[in-house]
Amino acid sequence: MKFMLKVVAFMLLGTTLAFAKPTIYILATGGTIAGSGSGELSTAYTSGTVTVDKLIAAVPQINEIATIKGEQISQIGSQEMNNEVWLKLAKRVNELLTSGKADGVVITHGTDTMEETAYFLNLVVKSDKPIVMVGAMRNSGSLSADGPLNLFNAVNVAISKDSVNKGVMVVMNDEIHAAREVTKTNTTGVETFKSPNAGKIGTVFYGNVKFYMAPLRKHTASSEFDITKITELPRVDILYSHANDNADFANIAIKNGTKGIISAGMGNGNPFPTVLEALGEGVKKGVVVVRDSRVGSGETTLNGEVDDAKYGFLASDNLNAQKARVLLMLALTKTMDKAKIQELFLTH
Ligand code: GLU
């Protein structure tokens, strides 16, 4: 009799464990996915007006596959994203994943700066558990709103065992992109997110997750950055180059105490001649200058048409300017050694 009771208890425990759902935290920051407009066909709307509870309630199917917990981190359009929210978000994600409270995290976010937040988290979260960012191009009240299916897909990616150690991912429009590679390429289309240098790493079709590639650069648990004790980030500016440019913005940024400049130059990172000289003067004053390109794909190579060795410039590898800015900010929290910073650009 005692033996039989033990067998039944063991079977019950096994069944419970087999059906134990993963716990996924949905951290909401705002954006169009939480936006509401003045009608199903209206192009006017306000970001971040719908709360996390309402976002979750709109997709009841996610409760069948995971224990869902929601938290509101901020309620902003992502064009308002700032260092304070980044640090708050990163510290919360770290806490949830390393304490074991969460098996994965989904972050709802506006699409404008999603790639920057994704790369920031990719560099500072110390866990190999899934971290998925998701948004929408159509607000929640719009005809064919894309948010609900994107959120359903994001939770499915967050619970997939195949998502472990993929770094931070962006899930939109049935595609899975790696944080380092992904960028917004279209102002209004639902197919806006692309990874121009590497392609998407996977797909998710009505919750069916498939990976085809994995990111190789250092990320999350293997990244060299730690923001545990950091409360602010250094100023780094981006300068966008064009024909007949002038050095005014470079000079003002340097005069106003910027610590780093990402030069989004023409072609293979070429600034206009007067800007080139102004940036060189900035280096002499201690500003770290990283040459990047406004082109949108491809590598910015060291000592191409610009004599980087002479000016003391670094090169961004193939990061776009907004991501190079994130990496340089974090690099400057660690070191001013230019060789070390260049190394970080070649490994992260
Ligand atoms: N500007 C808004 C944001 O980034 C709208 C873009 C979006 O979420 O799709 O939050």
Tab-separated table of C-alpha atoms and ligand atoms in Angstrom:
chain	number	residue	atom	x	y	z
A	1	MET	CA	0.000	0.000	0.000
A	2	LYS	CA	2.757	2.416	1.055
A	3	PHE	CA	4.682	1.551	-2.089
A	4	MET	CA	1.607	2.218	-4.271
A	5	LEU	CA	1.117	5.637	-2.631
A	6	LYS	CA	4.740	6.479	-3.350
A	7	VAL	CA	4.330	5.480	-7.021
A	8	VAL	CA	1.177	7.623	-7.393
A	9	ALA	CA	2.861	10.593	-5.675
A	10	PHE	CA	5.889	10.213	-7.949
A	11	MET	CA	3.690	10.096	-11.060
A	12	LEU	CA	1.753	13.190	-9.953
A	13	LEU	CA	4.991	15.088	-9.346
A	14	GLY	CA	6.302	14.052	-12.751
A	15	THR	CA	3.098	15.184	-14.458
A	16	THR	CA	3.202	18.531	-12.639
A	17	LEU	CA	6.827	19.060	-13.619
A	18	ALA	CA	6.129	18.058	-17.223
A	19	PHE	CA	3.349	20.646	-17.456
A	20	ALA	CA	5.077	23.353	-15.397
A	21	LYS	CA	4.900	26.417	-17.581
A	22	PRO	CA	7.917	28.710	-17.937
A	23	THR	CA	7.625	32.121	-16.299
A	24	ILE	CA	7.965	34.985	-18.732
A	25	TYR	CA	8.085	38.600	-17.621
A	26	ILE	CA	6.738	41.146	-20.073
A	27	LEU	CA	8.427	44.472	-19.408
A	28	ALA	CA	6.598	47.292	-21.148
A	29	THR	CA	8.313	50.522	-22.148
A	30	GLY	CA	5.742	52.093	-24.518
A	31	GLY	CA	5.797	52.539	-28.290
A	32	THR	CA	3.231	51.936	-31.012
A	33	ILE	CA	2.459	48.428	-29.751
A	34	ALA	CA	1.005	50.277	-26.750
A	35	GLY	CA	-0.272	53.161	-28.861
A	36	SER	CA	-3.833	54.200	-29.534
A	37	GLY	CA	-5.156	56.351	-32.338
A	38	SER	CA	-8.257	58.195	-33.385
A	39	GLY	CA	-9.649	55.402	-35.573
A	40	GLU	CA	-8.959	52.172	-37.452
A	41	LEU	CA	-7.681	54.049	-40.499
A	42	SER	CA	-6.122	57.018	-38.773
A	43	THR	CA	-2.424	57.686	-39.180
A	44	ALA	CA	-2.427	59.910	-36.081
A	45	TYR	CA	-1.869	58.181	-32.761
A	46	THR	CA	-0.043	58.486	-29.471
A	47	SER	CA	2.649	55.999	-28.388
A	48	GLY	CA	2.655	54.286	-25.011
A	49	THR	CA	-0.914	54.943	-23.883
A	50	VAL	CA	-1.943	51.281	-23.390
A	51	THR	CA	-0.729	49.672	-20.148
A	52	VAL	CA	1.063	46.339	-19.896
A	53	ASP	CA	-2.015	44.627	-18.376
A	54	LYS	CA	-4.098	45.607	-21.386
A	55	LEU	CA	-1.378	44.462	-23.786
A	56	ILE	CA	-1.339	41.056	-22.116
A	57	ALA	CA	-5.148	40.845	-21.965
A	58	ALA	CA	-5.277	41.414	-25.737
A	59	VAL	CA	-3.394	38.144	-26.360
A	60	PRO	CA	-4.931	35.548	-23.988
A	61	GLN	CA	-3.213	32.710	-25.905
A	62	ILE	CA	0.108	33.520	-24.235
A	63	ASN	CA	-1.291	32.422	-20.858
A	64	GLU	CA	-1.675	28.891	-22.224
A	65	ILE	CA	2.035	28.536	-22.936
A	66	ALA	CA	3.623	30.503	-20.092
A	67	THR	CA	2.997	32.012	-16.698
A	68	ILE	CA	2.934	35.652	-17.687
A	69	LYS	CA	3.835	38.512	-15.390
A	70	GLY	CA	3.740	42.128	-16.536
A	71	GLU	CA	5.678	45.175	-15.391
A	72	GLN	CA	5.581	48.734	-16.612
A	73	ILE	CA	9.113	50.137	-16.929
A	74	SER	CA	8.160	53.315	-18.797
A	75	GLN	CA	5.364	54.588	-21.041
A	76	ILE	CA	7.121	56.527	-23.756
A	77	GLY	CA	7.516	56.710	-27.497
A	78	SER	CA	10.934	55.212	-28.099
A	79	GLN	CA	12.173	58.470	-29.637
A	80	GLU	CA	12.196	59.580	-25.974
A	81	MET	CA	14.418	56.677	-24.896
A	82	ASN	CA	17.265	57.774	-22.637
A	83	ASN	CA	20.125	56.482	-20.491
A	84	GLU	CA	18.022	56.450	-17.328
A	85	VAL	CA	15.430	54.066	-18.800
A	86	TRP	CA	18.176	51.920	-20.361
A	87	LEU	CA	19.919	51.471	-17.030
A	88	LYS	CA	16.653	50.819	-15.170
A	89	LEU	CA	15.558	48.270	-17.778
A	90	ALA	CA	18.921	46.507	-17.932
A	91	LYS	CA	19.182	46.231	-14.149
A	92	ARG	CA	15.637	44.830	-13.912
A	93	VAL	CA	16.270	42.266	-16.675
A	94	ASN	CA	19.490	41.194	-14.947
A	95	GLU	CA	17.705	40.839	-11.627
A	96	LEU	CA	14.805	38.807	-13.058
A	97	LEU	CA	17.008	36.417	-15.010
A	98	THR	CA	19.839	35.890	-12.550
A	99	SER	CA	17.539	35.489	-9.520
A	100	GLY	CA	15.646	32.721	-11.317
A	101	LYS	CA	12.328	34.582	-11.077
A	102	ALA	CA	12.043	34.568	-14.864
A	103	ASP	CA	12.842	31.918	-17.472
A	104	GLY	CA	12.809	34.585	-20.149
A	105	VAL	CA	11.949	38.223	-20.679
A	106	VAL	CA	9.919	39.938	-23.388
A	107	ILE	CA	10.290	43.713	-23.723
A	108	THR	CA	7.652	45.712	-25.539
A	109	HIS	CA	9.193	48.818	-27.087
A	110	GLY	CA	8.722	51.453	-29.747
A	111	THR	CA	10.367	50.618	-33.018
A	112	ASP	CA	12.256	53.909	-33.512
A	113	THR	CA	15.092	53.060	-31.113
A	114	MET	CA	14.421	49.371	-30.573
A	115	GLU	CA	17.724	48.447	-32.211
A	116	GLU	CA	19.662	50.674	-29.817
A	117	THR	CA	17.992	49.306	-26.693
A	118	ALA	CA	18.413	45.769	-28.038
A	119	TYR	CA	22.154	46.269	-28.563
A	120	PHE	CA	22.578	48.000	-25.206
A	121	LEU	CA	20.936	45.049	-23.423
A	122	ASN	CA	22.891	42.622	-25.599
A	123	LEU	CA	26.068	44.132	-24.162
A	124	VAL	CA	25.088	44.417	-20.493
A	125	VAL	CA	22.678	41.628	-19.513
A	126	LYS	CA	24.511	38.796	-17.785
A	127	SER	CA	22.369	35.803	-18.654
A	128	ASP	CA	22.029	33.372	-21.534
A	129	LYS	CA	18.262	33.062	-21.001
A	130	PRO	CA	16.051	34.382	-23.822
A	131	ILE	CA	15.529	38.150	-24.016
A	132	VAL	CA	13.128	39.183	-26.738
A	133	MET	CA	12.196	42.671	-27.864
A	134	VAL	CA	8.944	43.263	-29.678
A	135	GLY	CA	6.913	46.152	-31.001
A	136	ALA	CA	4.404	47.032	-33.672
A	137	MET	CA	4.185	49.307	-36.658
A	138	ARG	CA	0.406	49.703	-36.372
A	139	ASN	CA	-1.166	50.973	-33.180
A	140	SER	CA	-3.527	48.809	-31.142
A	141	GLY	CA	-6.687	50.439	-32.496
A	142	SER	CA	-5.637	50.270	-36.137
A	143	LEU	CA	-7.050	47.928	-38.794
A	144	SER	CA	-4.778	44.828	-38.967
A	145	ALA	CA	-2.782	45.866	-35.903
A	146	ASP	CA	0.398	43.782	-35.909
A	147	GLY	CA	1.094	44.020	-32.162
A	148	PRO	CA	-0.935	41.039	-30.870
A	149	LEU	CA	0.605	38.444	-33.234
A	150	ASN	CA	4.065	39.959	-32.727
A	151	LEU	CA	3.602	39.617	-28.950
A	152	PHE	CA	2.349	36.033	-29.269
A	153	ASN	CA	5.384	35.201	-31.411
A	154	ALA	CA	7.749	36.980	-29.013
A	155	VAL	CA	6.529	34.910	-26.056
A	156	ASN	CA	6.958	31.748	-28.121
A	157	VAL	CA	10.549	32.730	-28.889
A	158	ALA	CA	11.105	33.519	-25.194
A	159	ILE	CA	9.987	30.019	-24.113
A	160	SER	CA	11.860	28.154	-26.837
A	161	LYS	CA	14.849	26.128	-25.630
A	162	ASP	CA	16.500	27.006	-28.953
A	163	SER	CA	16.552	30.674	-27.921
A	164	VAL	CA	19.106	30.096	-25.161
A	165	ASN	CA	22.403	31.964	-25.661
A	166	LYS	CA	21.253	33.844	-28.773
A	167	GLY	CA	21.727	37.236	-27.112
A	168	VAL	CA	18.961	39.797	-27.250
A	169	MET	CA	16.576	39.190	-30.139
A	170	VAL	CA	14.066	41.371	-31.954
A	171	VAL	CA	10.885	39.585	-33.034
A	172	MET	CA	8.686	41.401	-35.553
A	173	ASN	CA	6.743	40.402	-38.656
A	174	ASP	CA	7.418	36.636	-38.203
A	175	GLU	CA	11.190	37.158	-38.140
A	176	ILE	CA	13.850	36.797	-35.448
A	177	HIS	CA	16.808	39.192	-35.637
A	178	ALA	CA	19.972	39.432	-33.541
A	179	ALA	CA	20.429	42.664	-31.572
A	180	ARG	CA	23.815	43.548	-33.074
A	181	GLU	CA	22.590	43.242	-36.650
A	182	VAL	CA	19.011	44.460	-36.716
A	183	THR	CA	17.973	47.919	-37.885
A	184	LYS	CA	14.770	49.736	-38.761
A	185	THR	CA	14.710	50.268	-42.535
A	186	ASN	CA	11.244	51.562	-43.342
A	187	THR	CA	9.364	54.384	-41.646
A	188	THR	CA	5.890	52.819	-41.899
A	189	GLY	CA	5.987	49.237	-43.262
A	190	VAL	CA	5.482	46.168	-41.043
A	191	GLU	CA	8.503	44.537	-42.724
A	192	THR	CA	10.729	47.324	-41.433
A	193	PHE	CA	13.301	45.319	-39.429
A	194	LYS	CA	16.218	43.889	-41.409
A	195	SER	CA	19.741	42.736	-40.658
A	196	PRO	CA	21.612	44.136	-43.700
A	197	ASN	CA	25.021	42.603	-42.947
A	198	ALA	CA	23.959	39.177	-41.750
A	199	GLY	CA	20.288	38.417	-42.385
A	200	LYS	CA	17.693	37.250	-39.888
A	201	ILE	CA	18.642	34.421	-37.532
A	202	GLY	CA	15.269	32.723	-37.494
A	203	THR	CA	11.561	32.782	-38.150
A	204	VAL	CA	8.483	32.423	-35.978
A	205	PHE	CA	5.261	31.569	-37.735
A	206	TYR	CA	2.170	31.569	-35.480
A	207	GLY	CA	4.429	30.531	-32.604
A	208	ASN	CA	6.463	27.940	-34.528
A	209	VAL	CA	10.089	28.927	-33.827
A	210	LYS	CA	12.933	28.018	-36.195
A	211	PHE	CA	16.529	29.179	-36.007
A	212	TYR	CA	18.941	29.146	-38.942
A	213	MET	CA	21.892	31.089	-37.533
A	214	ALA	CA	23.399	32.276	-34.265
A	215	PRO	CA	25.282	35.466	-33.396
A	216	LEU	CA	29.036	34.955	-32.935
A	217	ARG	CA	30.172	38.299	-31.501
A	218	LYS	CA	30.420	38.545	-27.694
A	219	HIS	CA	27.077	39.223	-26.053
A	220	THR	CA	25.211	38.962	-22.746
A	221	ALA	CA	27.009	36.496	-20.453
A	222	SER	CA	30.239	36.686	-22.500
A	223	SER	CA	30.238	40.463	-23.008
A	224	GLU	CA	32.894	42.528	-21.234
A	225	PHE	CA	30.491	45.137	-19.869
A	226	ASP	CA	28.930	45.359	-16.447
A	227	ILE	CA	26.506	48.134	-15.477
A	228	THR	CA	25.819	46.925	-11.936
A	229	LYS	CA	27.495	49.946	-10.379
A	230	ILE	CA	26.942	52.411	-13.208
A	231	THR	CA	24.428	55.231	-12.739
A	232	GLU	CA	25.257	57.391	-15.738
A	233	LEU	CA	26.775	57.025	-19.187
A	234	PRO	CA	29.234	59.370	-20.922
A	235	ARG	CA	28.141	61.730	-23.678
A	236	VAL	CA	28.757	60.391	-27.185
A	237	ASP	CA	27.455	62.201	-30.281
A	238	ILE	CA	26.846	61.151	-33.874
A	239	LEU	CA	27.827	63.449	-36.753
A	240	TYR	CA	26.124	62.757	-40.087
A	241	SER	CA	28.258	63.741	-43.094
A	242	HIS	CA	27.177	65.179	-46.424
A	243	ALA	CA	28.539	66.982	-49.464
A	244	ASN	CA	29.586	70.580	-48.807
A	245	ASP	CA	29.521	69.848	-45.049
A	246	ASN	CA	31.025	72.225	-42.512
A	247	ALA	CA	32.783	71.654	-39.209
A	248	ASP	CA	30.343	73.607	-36.998
A	249	PHE	CA	28.653	70.625	-35.336
A	250	ALA	CA	31.962	68.847	-34.727
A	251	ASN	CA	33.432	71.985	-33.150
A	252	ILE	CA	30.385	72.593	-30.935
A	253	ALA	CA	30.261	68.990	-29.729
A	254	ILE	CA	33.953	69.116	-28.841
A	255	LYS	CA	33.602	72.545	-27.173
A	256	ASN	CA	30.614	71.316	-25.139
A	257	GLY	CA	32.573	68.445	-23.662
A	258	THR	CA	31.562	65.374	-25.628
A	259	LYS	CA	33.613	62.331	-24.698
A	260	GLY	CA	33.184	60.511	-27.973
A	261	ILE	CA	32.074	61.125	-31.551
A	262	ILE	CA	30.764	58.610	-34.041
A	263	SER	CA	31.413	60.087	-37.454
A	264	ALA	CA	28.760	58.728	-39.849
A	265	GLY	CA	30.868	59.540	-42.857
A	266	MET	CA	30.231	59.171	-46.570
A	267	GLY	CA	31.010	55.827	-48.253
A	268	ASN	CA	33.678	53.978	-46.312
A	269	GLY	CA	33.419	56.499	-43.468
A	270	ASN	CA	34.811	59.594	-45.195
A	271	PRO	CA	34.081	62.940	-43.515
A	272	PHE	CA	34.156	66.212	-45.501
A	273	PRO	CA	37.741	67.627	-45.372
A	274	THR	CA	36.987	70.448	-42.899
A	275	VAL	CA	35.169	67.970	-40.607
A	276	LEU	CA	38.085	65.565	-40.866
A	277	GLU	CA	40.447	68.246	-39.585
A	278	ALA	CA	38.031	69.304	-36.813
A	279	LEU	CA	37.725	65.693	-35.662
A	280	GLY	CA	41.509	65.397	-35.662
A	281	GLU	CA	41.676	68.447	-33.392
A	282	GLY	CA	39.052	66.772	-31.159
A	283	VAL	CA	41.275	63.717	-30.767
A	284	LYS	CA	44.126	65.977	-29.624
A	285	LYS	CA	41.769	67.290	-26.900
A	286	GLY	CA	40.982	63.753	-25.694
A	287	VAL	CA	37.762	63.005	-27.608
A	288	VAL	CA	37.539	59.416	-28.882
A	289	VAL	CA	36.518	59.522	-32.548
A	290	VAL	CA	35.179	56.407	-34.253
A	291	ARG	CA	34.714	56.514	-38.003
A	292	ASP	CA	31.484	54.928	-39.207
A	293	SER	CA	29.423	55.232	-42.367
A	294	ARG	CA	26.061	56.693	-43.285
A	295	VAL	CA	25.632	53.957	-45.942
A	296	GLY	CA	23.790	51.437	-43.757
A	297	SER	CA	25.694	48.260	-44.512
A	298	GLY	CA	29.253	47.086	-44.919
A	299	GLU	CA	32.406	47.615	-42.937
A	300	THR	CA	34.117	50.929	-42.239
A	301	THR	CA	37.733	49.920	-42.661
A	302	LEU	CA	40.709	51.309	-40.759
A	303	ASN	CA	43.156	53.375	-42.827
A	304	GLY	CA	41.112	53.210	-46.029
A	305	GLU	CA	40.906	56.669	-47.634
A	306	VAL	CA	41.454	58.245	-44.208
A	307	ASP	CA	44.798	57.987	-42.466
A	308	ASP	CA	43.415	56.839	-39.107
A	309	ALA	CA	46.873	56.214	-37.709
A	310	LYS	CA	47.791	59.873	-38.345
A	311	TYR	CA	44.566	61.341	-36.885
A	312	GLY	CA	44.165	58.850	-34.009
A	313	PHE	CA	40.738	57.666	-35.192
A	314	LEU	CA	39.185	54.258	-34.618
A	315	ALA	CA	36.840	52.402	-36.992
A	316	SER	CA	33.452	50.879	-36.210
A	317	ASP	CA	33.749	47.557	-38.074
A	318	ASN	CA	30.236	47.096	-39.532
A	319	LEU	CA	28.088	48.549	-36.752
A	320	ASN	CA	25.717	51.283	-37.816
A	321	ALA	CA	26.259	54.685	-36.217
A	322	GLN	CA	23.509	54.408	-33.587
A	323	LYS	CA	24.887	51.066	-32.390
A	324	ALA	CA	28.478	52.272	-32.536
A	325	ARG	CA	27.348	55.091	-30.217
A	326	VAL	CA	26.001	52.540	-27.703
A	327	LEU	CA	29.208	50.524	-27.791
A	328	LEU	CA	31.438	53.596	-27.456
A	329	MET	CA	29.440	54.868	-24.458
A	330	LEU	CA	29.898	51.542	-22.708
A	331	ALA	CA	33.542	51.282	-23.747
A	332	LEU	CA	34.222	54.709	-22.224
A	333	THR	CA	32.841	53.495	-18.876
A	334	LYS	CA	35.749	51.038	-18.852
A	335	THR	CA	38.717	52.635	-20.544
A	336	MET	CA	40.161	55.561	-22.530
A	337	ASP	CA	42.779	53.288	-24.090
A	338	LYS	CA	42.141	53.537	-27.822
A	339	ALA	CA	43.692	50.174	-28.693
A	340	LYS	CA	41.433	48.503	-26.140
A	341	ILE	CA	38.375	50.373	-27.460
A	342	GLN	CA	39.221	49.304	-31.023
A	343	GLU	CA	39.457	45.732	-29.775
A	344	LEU	CA	35.987	46.023	-28.227
A	345	PHE	CA	34.644	47.137	-31.632
A	346	LEU	CA	36.164	44.065	-33.254
A	347	THR	CA	34.774	41.599	-30.721
A	348	HIS	CA	31.302	42.838	-29.677
B	1	GLU	N1	7.829	56.733	-32.437
B	1	GLU	C1	7.192	55.585	-31.933
B	1	GLU	C2	8.126	54.742	-31.081
B	1	GLU	O1	9.202	54.380	-31.468
B	1	GLU	C3	6.535	54.882	-33.011
B	1	GLU	C4	7.272	53.805	-33.652
B	1	GLU	C5	6.768	52.458	-33.250
B	1	GLU	O2	6.661	52.092	-32.090
B	1	GLU	O3	6.487	51.750	-34.174
B	1	GLU	O4	7.769	54.456	-29.979
